[in-house]
């Protein structure tokens, strides 16, 4: 099968960091399914692994932690899927990624692909949807029926996670959803996804919130530049409020939250697959819920750029786009 191996480094105009290689077609066993990959999406984690900023096992030399495809074969313990099923998933950082024609993945972290989406639009969803859902409902413990007495501040609303988190929070909770975005087109994007209000994170968050007469900020989703906003996050979170963080930092001092008895919650989408937790199957369930919401028209894919086919050139271009830090929504690649 065709696969795309990476080598470490930062994307530049004159350096190629991907190489097309020929690999044996894997065979599934146990609870693994073999997926004929139809589309993949690129996330910041892909670029961080490629740049050596996020460690993975030494034998993981193929990236790709967002995919959609067709089940080709199943292991002897598989119960959720059959050959021919269309699926989507984020995979595991402990295993080779999906930038290949065929990919092995544990069925417990795979969902039914939305019938209403093509493969590229579906591939744009798993990692960010799982991150947003787990952050909101598992980590911050927001109740889906929560009343309108509080607000969720989404810092970095136009990015991949923010774009789906805004939708989920608006559709499934009663919280006032306030997103941050700096450019006019990004602000319009956040509003189109359902944000009640949008503020500019290049200005003082406190002043911006006062300016719109925001209700108490009971929940904060810190999705981007948490270090830069940390002092203000501690200032604006409501007493007994909750802060959810997905970003990377050398250290993060939670002491400023003490006075308010505010709590800090980490979300890492690969935790369940990394540690094979008892709740690992919850990702299968979440993706199926996301799929149903997509097909019902309650949520929409956050795909904004689609490249063809999956190749050294398009992978390089997708990584370059993500590394600009100015991506609105997601970029996906389809076909071989």
Coordinates of C-alpha atoms in Angstrom, one line a residue:
X1 CA 0.0 0.0 0.0
X2 CA 1.0 3.6 -0.4
X3 CA 1.9 5.6 2.7
X4 CA 3.5 8.9 3.5
X5 CA 6.4 8.9 5.9
X6 CA 7.4 12.2 7.5
X7 CA 10.7 13.6 8.8
X8 CA 11.0 16.2 11.5
X9 CA 11.3 19.9 10.7
X10 CA 9.5 23.1 10.1
X11 CA 7.8 23.7 6.7
X12 CA 9.7 25.9 4.4
X13 CA 9.4 26.6 0.7
X14 CA 12.5 24.6 -0.3
X15 CA 12.3 21.5 2.0
X16 CA 10.2 18.4 1.6
X17 CA 9.3 16.6 4.8
X18 CA 7.1 13.8 3.4
X19 CA 8.1 10.8 1.4
X20 CA 5.8 8.3 -0.4
X21 CA 6.7 4.8 0.6
X22 CA 5.4 1.3 -0.1
X23 CA 4.3 -0.6 3.0
X24 CA 2.6 -4.0 3.5
X25 CA -1.1 -3.9 3.7
X26 CA -1.9 -4.5 7.4
X27 CA -4.1 -7.3 8.7
X28 CA -6.6 -6.7 11.5
X29 CA -6.9 -8.8 14.6
X30 CA -8.7 -8.5 18.0
X31 CA -10.8 -5.4 18.0
X32 CA -9.0 -3.7 15.1
X33 CA -10.7 -2.8 11.9
X34 CA -8.8 -2.2 8.6
X35 CA -10.0 1.0 6.9
X36 CA -9.5 1.8 3.3
X37 CA -8.8 5.5 3.8
X38 CA -10.7 7.9 1.6
X39 CA -9.8 11.2 3.2
X40 CA -7.7 12.7 6.0
X41 CA -7.6 16.0 7.8
X42 CA -4.6 17.9 9.2
X43 CA -4.6 19.3 12.8
X44 CA -2.1 21.3 14.8
X45 CA -1.1 18.0 16.5
X46 CA 0.2 16.7 13.2
X47 CA 2.4 19.7 12.7
X48 CA 3.7 19.5 16.3
X49 CA 4.6 15.8 16.0
X50 CA 6.4 16.6 12.7
X51 CA 8.3 19.4 14.3
X52 CA 9.3 17.2 17.3
X53 CA 7.3 19.2 19.8
X54 CA 5.0 16.3 20.7
X55 CA 6.6 12.9 21.3
X56 CA 5.3 9.7 19.7
X57 CA 6.8 6.2 19.6
X58 CA 9.9 5.9 17.5
X59 CA 8.1 3.5 15.0
X60 CA 5.3 6.0 14.3
X61 CA 6.6 7.6 11.1
X62 CA 3.3 8.2 9.4
X63 CA 1.1 11.1 10.6
X64 CA -2.7 11.5 10.3
X65 CA -5.1 11.6 13.2
X66 CA -8.3 12.4 11.5
X67 CA -9.7 10.1 8.8
X68 CA -12.8 8.8 7.0
X69 CA -13.0 5.6 5.0
X70 CA -14.6 2.3 4.3
X71 CA -14.1 -0.8 6.5
X72 CA -12.1 -3.3 4.4
X73 CA -11.7 -6.1 7.0
X74 CA -12.3 -6.7 10.7
X75 CA -10.6 -8.6 13.6
X76 CA -12.1 -11.6 15.2
X77 CA -13.4 -9.6 18.3
X78 CA -15.0 -6.7 16.3
X79 CA -18.7 -6.3 17.0
X80 CA -19.5 -2.7 16.0
X81 CA -18.7 -2.8 12.2
X82 CA -18.7 -5.0 9.2
X83 CA -16.8 -4.7 5.9
X84 CA -18.3 -2.0 3.7
X85 CA -19.3 0.3 6.6
X86 CA -18.3 3.9 6.2
X87 CA -16.5 5.2 9.3
X88 CA -14.7 8.2 10.7
X89 CA -12.2 8.5 13.6
X90 CA -9.2 10.3 15.1
X91 CA -7.0 7.2 15.9
X92 CA -4.3 6.8 18.5
X93 CA -0.9 8.6 18.9
X94 CA 0.6 5.3 19.9
X95 CA 0.0 3.8 16.4
X96 CA 0.9 4.7 12.8
X97 CA -1.3 7.4 11.4
X98 CA -3.9 7.4 8.6
X99 CA -1.8 9.1 5.9
X100 CA -1.9 5.8 4.0
X101 CA -4.2 3.9 1.7
X102 CA -5.1 1.4 4.5
X103 CA -5.1 2.0 8.3
X104 CA -5.6 -0.2 11.4
X105 CA -7.7 1.3 14.2
X106 CA -9.4 0.0 17.3
X107 CA -13.2 -0.1 16.8
X108 CA -13.8 1.5 20.2
X109 CA -12.6 4.9 19.0
X110 CA -14.4 4.8 15.6
X111 CA -17.8 6.1 14.7
X112 CA -20.3 5.8 11.9
X113 CA -19.6 8.3 9.2
X114 CA -22.4 10.9 8.7
X115 CA -24.4 9.8 5.7
X116 CA -25.0 13.3 4.6
X117 CA -21.3 14.2 4.2
X118 CA -18.6 13.3 1.7
X119 CA -15.4 11.7 3.0
X120 CA -13.4 15.0 3.2
X121 CA -16.1 16.8 5.2
X122 CA -16.4 13.8 7.5
X123 CA -12.6 13.5 8.0
X124 CA -12.6 17.2 9.2
X125 CA -14.7 16.3 12.3
X126 CA -13.5 13.5 14.6
X127 CA -10.5 14.9 16.5
X128 CA -12.0 18.4 17.0
X129 CA -15.5 17.0 17.8
X130 CA -14.2 14.6 20.3
X131 CA -12.1 17.3 21.9
X132 CA -15.0 19.7 22.1
X133 CA -17.5 17.2 23.4
X134 CA -15.1 15.8 26.0
X135 CA -14.1 19.2 27.1
X136 CA -17.6 20.5 27.5
X137 CA -19.4 17.5 28.9
X138 CA -16.8 15.2 30.5
X139 CA -14.2 17.8 31.8
X140 CA -16.3 20.9 32.5
X141 CA -19.3 18.8 33.4
X142 CA -21.8 21.1 31.6
X143 CA -25.3 19.6 31.7
X144 CA -26.9 19.6 28.2
X145 CA -30.0 21.1 29.7
X146 CA -28.1 23.9 31.5
X147 CA -30.1 27.1 31.9
X148 CA -29.1 30.5 30.6
X149 CA -27.7 31.8 33.8
X150 CA -24.1 31.5 32.8
X151 CA -21.8 31.8 29.8
X152 CA -19.1 29.9 28.0
X153 CA -16.2 31.9 26.7
X154 CA -14.4 30.1 23.8
X155 CA -10.9 31.6 23.3
X156 CA -10.0 30.9 19.7
X157 CA -13.4 30.4 18.3
X158 CA -12.6 30.2 14.6
X159 CA -10.1 27.3 14.9
X160 CA -10.9 23.6 14.4
X161 CA -12.0 22.9 18.0
X162 CA -13.6 26.2 18.5
X163 CA -15.7 25.9 15.3
X164 CA -17.4 22.7 16.5
X165 CA -17.5 23.6 20.2
X166 CA -19.5 26.8 19.4
X167 CA -22.0 24.6 17.6
X168 CA -22.3 21.9 20.2
X169 CA -22.6 24.4 23.1
X170 CA -25.2 26.5 21.2
X171 CA -27.3 23.5 20.1
X172 CA -27.1 21.3 23.3
X173 CA -26.9 23.8 26.2
X174 CA -28.6 26.9 27.3
X175 CA -25.3 28.8 27.9
X176 CA -24.6 32.1 26.4
X177 CA -21.8 31.3 23.9
X178 CA -19.2 34.0 23.6
X179 CA -16.3 33.4 21.1
X180 CA -13.1 35.3 20.5
X181 CA -11.7 36.1 17.1
X182 CA -9.6 38.9 15.8
X183 CA -10.3 39.2 12.1
X184 CA -13.7 40.3 10.7
X185 CA -14.0 37.2 8.6
X186 CA -13.2 35.0 11.6
X187 CA -15.7 36.9 13.7
X188 CA -18.4 36.4 11.0
X189 CA -17.5 32.7 10.9
X190 CA -18.1 32.3 14.7
X191 CA -21.4 34.1 14.4
X192 CA -22.5 31.8 11.5
X193 CA -21.7 28.8 13.8
X194 CA -24.0 30.1 16.5
X195 CA -22.0 32.3 18.8
X196 CA -24.2 34.8 20.6
X197 CA -21.5 37.3 20.8
X198 CA -17.9 37.6 19.5
X199 CA -15.1 39.6 21.1
X200 CA -11.5 40.4 19.9
X201 CA -8.8 38.5 21.8
X202 CA -6.1 41.0 20.6
X203 CA -7.8 43.5 23.0
X204 CA -8.4 43.1 26.8
X205 CA -10.8 40.3 27.3
X206 CA -12.1 41.9 30.4
X207 CA -12.8 45.2 28.7
X208 CA -14.4 43.4 25.7
X209 CA -16.7 41.4 28.0
X210 CA -17.7 44.5 29.9
X211 CA -18.4 46.3 26.6
X212 CA -20.9 43.7 25.5
X213 CA -22.5 43.4 28.9
X214 CA -21.6 39.7 29.2
X215 CA -23.2 37.5 31.9
X216 CA -20.9 35.8 34.5
X217 CA -18.3 33.7 32.7
X218 CA -19.0 30.4 34.4
X219 CA -17.0 28.3 31.9
X220 CA -13.9 29.1 29.8
X221 CA -12.5 26.9 27.0
X222 CA -8.9 28.0 26.5
X223 CA -8.2 26.7 23.0
X224 CA -5.4 29.1 21.9
X225 CA -2.5 31.1 23.4
X226 CA -3.5 30.2 26.9
X227 CA -0.2 31.5 28.3
X228 CA -0.9 34.9 26.9
X229 CA -4.5 35.1 28.3
X230 CA -3.9 33.3 31.6
X231 CA -3.9 36.4 33.8
X232 CA -7.2 37.6 32.4
X233 CA -8.7 34.1 32.4
X234 CA -8.2 34.0 36.2
X235 CA -9.6 37.5 36.4
X236 CA -12.8 37.0 34.4
X237 CA -13.8 33.4 35.4
X238 CA -16.8 33.5 37.8
X239 CA -16.4 32.4 41.4
X240 CA -16.6 28.6 41.4
X241 CA -16.3 28.7 37.7
X242 CA -14.4 26.1 35.5
X243 CA -11.6 26.5 33.1
X244 CA -10.8 23.9 30.4
X245 CA -7.5 23.9 28.6
X246 CA -6.2 22.0 25.6
X247 CA -3.0 24.0 24.8
X248 CA 0.6 23.1 25.4
X249 CA 2.9 25.0 27.9
X250 CA 6.0 24.3 29.9
X251 CA 4.1 25.2 33.1
X252 CA 0.7 26.5 34.0
X253 CA 0.2 28.0 37.4
X254 CA -3.3 27.4 38.8
X255 CA -2.7 29.5 41.9
X256 CA -4.6 32.5 40.6
X257 CA -7.7 30.4 40.5
X258 CA -7.6 29.7 44.3
X259 CA -9.4 32.8 45.6
X260 CA -12.4 32.0 43.5
X261 CA -12.3 28.3 44.1
X262 CA -12.3 28.0 40.3
X263 CA -11.2 24.7 38.9
X264 CA -8.8 23.8 36.1
X265 CA -9.6 20.9 33.7
X266 CA -7.3 19.4 31.0
X267 CA -8.6 17.8 27.9
X268 CA -6.4 15.5 25.8
X269 CA -8.3 13.7 23.1
X270 CA -5.8 10.8 23.0
X271 CA -5.9 10.0 26.8
X272 CA -8.5 7.3 26.4
X273 CA -6.7 5.4 23.6
X274 CA -3.2 6.1 25.1
X275 CA -4.1 4.5 28.5
X276 CA -6.8 2.1 27.1
X277 CA -9.2 3.4 29.7
X278 CA -12.4 1.7 30.7
X279 CA -14.2 4.7 29.1
X280 CA -12.4 4.3 25.8
X281 CA -15.6 3.1 24.0
X282 CA -17.1 6.5 24.9
X283 CA -15.3 7.9 21.8
X284 CA -17.2 5.4 19.6
X285 CA -20.5 6.6 21.2
X286 CA -19.6 10.3 21.0
X287 CA -18.7 10.0 17.3
X288 CA -22.0 8.3 16.6
X289 CA -23.8 11.1 18.4
X290 CA -22.0 13.7 16.4
X291 CA -22.8 11.7 13.2
X292 CA -26.5 11.7 14.1
X293 CA -26.5 15.5 14.9
X294 CA -24.8 16.2 11.5
X295 CA -27.3 14.1 9.6
X296 CA -30.2 15.8 11.5
X297 CA -28.9 19.2 10.4
X298 CA -28.1 20.3 14.0
X299 CA -24.4 20.5 13.4
X300 CA -22.3 21.1 10.2
X301 CA -18.8 20.1 9.1
X302 CA -16.2 22.7 9.8
X303 CA -14.3 21.9 6.6
X304 CA -13.2 25.1 4.8
X305 CA -10.5 23.9 2.5
X306 CA -10.2 20.6 0.5
X307 CA -7.2 19.4 -1.4
X308 CA -6.8 16.6 -3.9
X309 CA -5.3 14.0 -3.9
X310 CA -3.5 12.8 -0.8
X311 CA 0.1 13.3 -1.8
X312 CA 3.5 14.7 -0.7
X313 CA 2.6 18.1 -2.2
X314 CA -0.9 18.3 -0.7
X315 CA 0.2 17.1 2.8
X316 CA 3.0 19.8 2.7
X317 CA 0.4 22.5 1.7
X318 CA -2.0 21.4 4.4
X319 CA 0.7 21.5 7.1
X320 CA 1.8 24.9 5.8
X321 CA -1.8 26.2 6.1
X322 CA -2.2 24.9 9.6
X323 CA 1.1 26.3 10.7
X324 CA 0.1 29.8 9.8
X325 CA -2.1 29.8 12.9
X326 CA -4.8 31.6 10.9
X327 CA -6.8 28.7 9.7
X328 CA -10.6 29.1 9.8
X329 CA -12.1 25.7 10.4
X330 CA -10.4 22.6 9.0
X331 CA -8.4 21.5 5.9
X332 CA -8.9 18.0 4.5
X333 CA -7.4 15.9 1.7
X334 CA -9.3 13.3 -0.3
X335 CA -8.4 10.5 -2.7
X336 CA -5.1 8.9 -3.8

